[in-house]
Each structure stands twice: as structure tokens, then as C-alpha cells.
XYZ file of C-alpha atoms in Angstrom:
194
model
C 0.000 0.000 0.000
C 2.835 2.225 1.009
C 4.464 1.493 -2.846
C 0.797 2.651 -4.435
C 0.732 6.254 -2.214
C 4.066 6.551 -3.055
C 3.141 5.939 -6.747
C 0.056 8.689 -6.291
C 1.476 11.456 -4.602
C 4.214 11.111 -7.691
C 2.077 11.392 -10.071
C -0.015 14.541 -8.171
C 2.828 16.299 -8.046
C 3.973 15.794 -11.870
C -0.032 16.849 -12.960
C 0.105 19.467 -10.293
C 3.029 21.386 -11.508
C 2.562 20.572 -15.099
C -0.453 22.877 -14.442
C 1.700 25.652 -13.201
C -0.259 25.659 -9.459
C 2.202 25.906 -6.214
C 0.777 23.623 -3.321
C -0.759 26.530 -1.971
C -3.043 27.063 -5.275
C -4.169 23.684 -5.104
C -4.945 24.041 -1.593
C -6.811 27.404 -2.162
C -9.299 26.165 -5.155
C -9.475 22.059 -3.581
C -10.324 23.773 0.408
C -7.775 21.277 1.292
C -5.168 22.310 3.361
C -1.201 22.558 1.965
C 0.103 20.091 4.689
C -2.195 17.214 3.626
C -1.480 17.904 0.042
C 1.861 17.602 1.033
C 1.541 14.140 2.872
C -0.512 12.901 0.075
C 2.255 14.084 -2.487
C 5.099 12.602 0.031
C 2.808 9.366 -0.218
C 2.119 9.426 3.471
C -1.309 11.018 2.952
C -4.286 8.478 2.459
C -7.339 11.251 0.732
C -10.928 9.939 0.767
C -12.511 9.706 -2.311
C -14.207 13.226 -2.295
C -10.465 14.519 -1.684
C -9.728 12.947 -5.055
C -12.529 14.119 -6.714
C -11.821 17.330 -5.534
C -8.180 17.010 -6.565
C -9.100 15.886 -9.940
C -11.769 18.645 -10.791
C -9.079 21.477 -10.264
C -6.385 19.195 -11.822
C -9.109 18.593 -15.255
C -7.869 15.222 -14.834
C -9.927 11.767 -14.089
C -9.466 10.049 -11.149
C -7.536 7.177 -13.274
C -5.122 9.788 -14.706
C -4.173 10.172 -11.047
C -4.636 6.948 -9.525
C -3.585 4.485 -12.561
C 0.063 3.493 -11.710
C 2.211 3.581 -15.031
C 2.810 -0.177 -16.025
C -0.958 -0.526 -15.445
C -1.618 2.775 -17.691
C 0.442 1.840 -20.440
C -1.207 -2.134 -20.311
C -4.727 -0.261 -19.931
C -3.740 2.291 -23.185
C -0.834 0.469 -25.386
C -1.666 -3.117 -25.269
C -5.214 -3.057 -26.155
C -5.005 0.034 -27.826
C -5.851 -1.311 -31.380
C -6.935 -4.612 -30.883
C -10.156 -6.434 -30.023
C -9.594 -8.358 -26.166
C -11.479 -10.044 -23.394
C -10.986 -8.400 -20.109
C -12.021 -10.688 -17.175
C -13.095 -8.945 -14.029
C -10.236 -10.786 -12.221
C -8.122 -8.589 -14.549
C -9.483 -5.342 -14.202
C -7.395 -2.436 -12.854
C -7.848 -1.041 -9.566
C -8.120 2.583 -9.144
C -9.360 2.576 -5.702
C -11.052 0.687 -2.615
C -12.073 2.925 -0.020
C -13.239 0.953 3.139
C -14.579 -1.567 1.486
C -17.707 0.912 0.987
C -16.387 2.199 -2.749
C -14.519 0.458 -5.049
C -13.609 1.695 -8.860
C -12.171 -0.556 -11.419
C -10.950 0.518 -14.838
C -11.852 -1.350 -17.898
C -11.139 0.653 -20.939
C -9.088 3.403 -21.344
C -7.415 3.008 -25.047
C -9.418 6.002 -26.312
C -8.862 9.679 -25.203
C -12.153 10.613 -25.718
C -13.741 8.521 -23.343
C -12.907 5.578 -20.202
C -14.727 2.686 -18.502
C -14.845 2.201 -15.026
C -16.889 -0.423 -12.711
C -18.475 0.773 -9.346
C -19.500 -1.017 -6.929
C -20.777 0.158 -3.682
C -21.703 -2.226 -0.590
C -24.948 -3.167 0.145
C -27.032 -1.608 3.314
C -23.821 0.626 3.710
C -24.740 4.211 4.788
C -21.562 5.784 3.064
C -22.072 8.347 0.102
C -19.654 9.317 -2.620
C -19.747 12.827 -3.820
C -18.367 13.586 -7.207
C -17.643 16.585 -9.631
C -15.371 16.153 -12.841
C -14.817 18.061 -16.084
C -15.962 15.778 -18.194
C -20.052 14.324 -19.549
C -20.086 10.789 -17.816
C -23.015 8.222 -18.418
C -23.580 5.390 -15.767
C -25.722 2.295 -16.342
C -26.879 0.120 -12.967
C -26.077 -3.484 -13.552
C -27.216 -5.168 -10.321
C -28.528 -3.498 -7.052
C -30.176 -0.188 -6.691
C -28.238 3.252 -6.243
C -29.658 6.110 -5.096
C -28.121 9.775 -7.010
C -28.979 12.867 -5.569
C -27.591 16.312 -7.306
C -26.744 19.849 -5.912
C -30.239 21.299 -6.331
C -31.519 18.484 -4.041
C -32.867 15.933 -7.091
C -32.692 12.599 -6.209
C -33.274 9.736 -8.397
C -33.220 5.837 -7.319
C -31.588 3.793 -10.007
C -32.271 0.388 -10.663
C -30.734 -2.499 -13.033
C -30.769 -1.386 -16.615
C -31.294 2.312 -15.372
C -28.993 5.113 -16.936
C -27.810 8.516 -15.879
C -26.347 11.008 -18.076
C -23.993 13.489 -15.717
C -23.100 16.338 -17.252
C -19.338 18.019 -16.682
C -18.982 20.304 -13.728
C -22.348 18.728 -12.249
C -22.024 18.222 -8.217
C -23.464 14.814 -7.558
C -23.601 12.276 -4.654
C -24.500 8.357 -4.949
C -25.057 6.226 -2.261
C -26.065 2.195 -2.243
C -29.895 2.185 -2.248
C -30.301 -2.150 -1.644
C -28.885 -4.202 0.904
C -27.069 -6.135 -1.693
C -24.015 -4.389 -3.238
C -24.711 -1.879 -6.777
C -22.323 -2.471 -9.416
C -22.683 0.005 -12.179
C -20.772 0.592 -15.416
C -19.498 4.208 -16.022
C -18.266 6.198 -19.020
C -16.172 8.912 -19.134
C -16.706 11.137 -21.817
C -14.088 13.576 -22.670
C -13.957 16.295 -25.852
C -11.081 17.246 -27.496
C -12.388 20.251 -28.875
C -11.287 22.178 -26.322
């Protein structure tokens, strides 16, 4: 685990100052403050998964940019890149397991315009996960029920075969709405155009 942190706070850094931003910017548009930027950087840090988002939206990068380590990246991107491939879920790349409450897998990410994640969030747990990126992202409920709720207080229950367009820049908050876990299928949808 200590490796992976390591790995992240790297690869914060490197996005963060490839931005131009000083800890301190970061710190001003995330609300985080500079000395747990600094752990997490320094790999000693361990951010929840609203830190990351947070991270991320001022960053303009996904959570995999951040999270992906390199060799998985460049298996994720390279090898499958122009090719047609089975990806079992025993294979999938993890981008992060938060307490066992929120875990994200990556499936696809050999296109820039858009990425495929898995989410699955435990059953009967009372945990939310709040979210806002810079990019369109459609999620489609697979098994379980999920409950999404948005900034101006809509709230929609999802159920298998249910799907949610989120539009970039769009605070949003989902939460496992079953007592079994919700696995749902996510696409990141980026544009180009700038």
C-alpha cells in the first residue's frame, strides 16, 4: 500500500506542476489544506474519495489519470489500444477501494475521448460518494439499486438497466440504495475540442 501512495502522490505532483499551481493554489481552489497535500504528495497522505474528486476537478484530470500506476496505464492504453480483447473482471485495474464501501475498477481506457470504469458500492452501507469532474459521464446500474442525488436536491433511485447522463462540472452524490451491493458501469466522456 505504502508502494501505491508513493506511486500517487508522484504522479499529483507531476499533474500538479505541469499545471503551473504551487501547493498553496491547489490548496486554495481544492479547500484542502497545503500540509495534507503535502503528505498525500510525500505518499504518506491516504485522501478519501471526495479529496480525489476534488483534486481531480481542479487538476481537469480523471481520477484514473491520477490513480492508474504507469505499467498498469500503459497495459490499460498500449496493449489493447488497437486490438479487439477479453478483459475478465479478475483482470481489471484497480483505481481505488475505499473501506470496502467504494470500489472503482478501470476497464477501458485506449481512447482519449472517453474511459470505462466499474463501481460497486456495498450493500445496506450508509456511506455516500460525492463527485464533480470536467468531463459528460453516463452510468448504467447493472445489479442493485443506487440512489443519485444532485446539488439542487434531485434525487433519483436507479435500478438495473437504469442510466444517468452526468453532465461536466455537475455536483453529484451516490449512495447504495439495496442491501445487496450496486455495481454500475461508467463512461467517461471527454472532448477534445477544447
Amino acid at each position: 500500500m505504502e508502494n501505491k501512495q508513493k506511486n500517487r502522490g508522484a504522479r499529483l505532483k507531476a499533474w500538479r506542476q505541469s499545471r503551473g499551481l504551487k501547493l498553496k493554489d491547489l490548496a486554495a481552489r481544492t479547500g484542502l489544506s497545503i500540509g495534507f497535500l503535502s503528505k498525500i504528495e510525500n505518499g504518506t497522505g491516504n485522501p478519501s474519495v471526495d479529496n480525489i474528486q476534488k483534486i481531480c476537478y481542479v487538476l481537469g484530470v480523471t481520477p484514473n489519470d491520477l490513480l492508474t500506476q504507469k505499467s498498469e496505464e500503459e497495459l490499460l492504453i498500449h496493449v489493447y489500444q488497437n486490438s479487439s480483447y477479453v478483459l475478465r473482471s479478475s483482470e481489471r485495474c484497480l483505481l481505488y477501494d475505499f473501506s470496502g464501501s467504494v470500489r472503482l475498477e478501470s476497464i477501458f481506457e485506449g481512447n482519449s475521448n472517453f474511459k470505462v470504469n466499474v463501481m460497486t458500492l456495498t450493500g445496506g452501507a450508509q456511506e455516500q460518494y460525492s463527485a464533480m469532474h470536467s468531463y459528460d459521464e453516463l452510468g448504467v446500474v447493472a445489479s442493485g439499486s443506487m440512489s443519485v442525488t444532485f446539488e439542487d436536491e434531485t434525487k433519483y433511485i436507479l435500478n438495473p438497466g437504469d442510466a444517468l447522463m452526468v453532465r461536466a462540472n455537475q455536483h453529484h452524490t451516490v449512495a447504495c440504495a439495496s442491501e445487496k451491493e450496486c455495481v454500475s458501469y461508467w463512461v467517461e466522456i471527454s472532448s477534445n475540442n477544447g
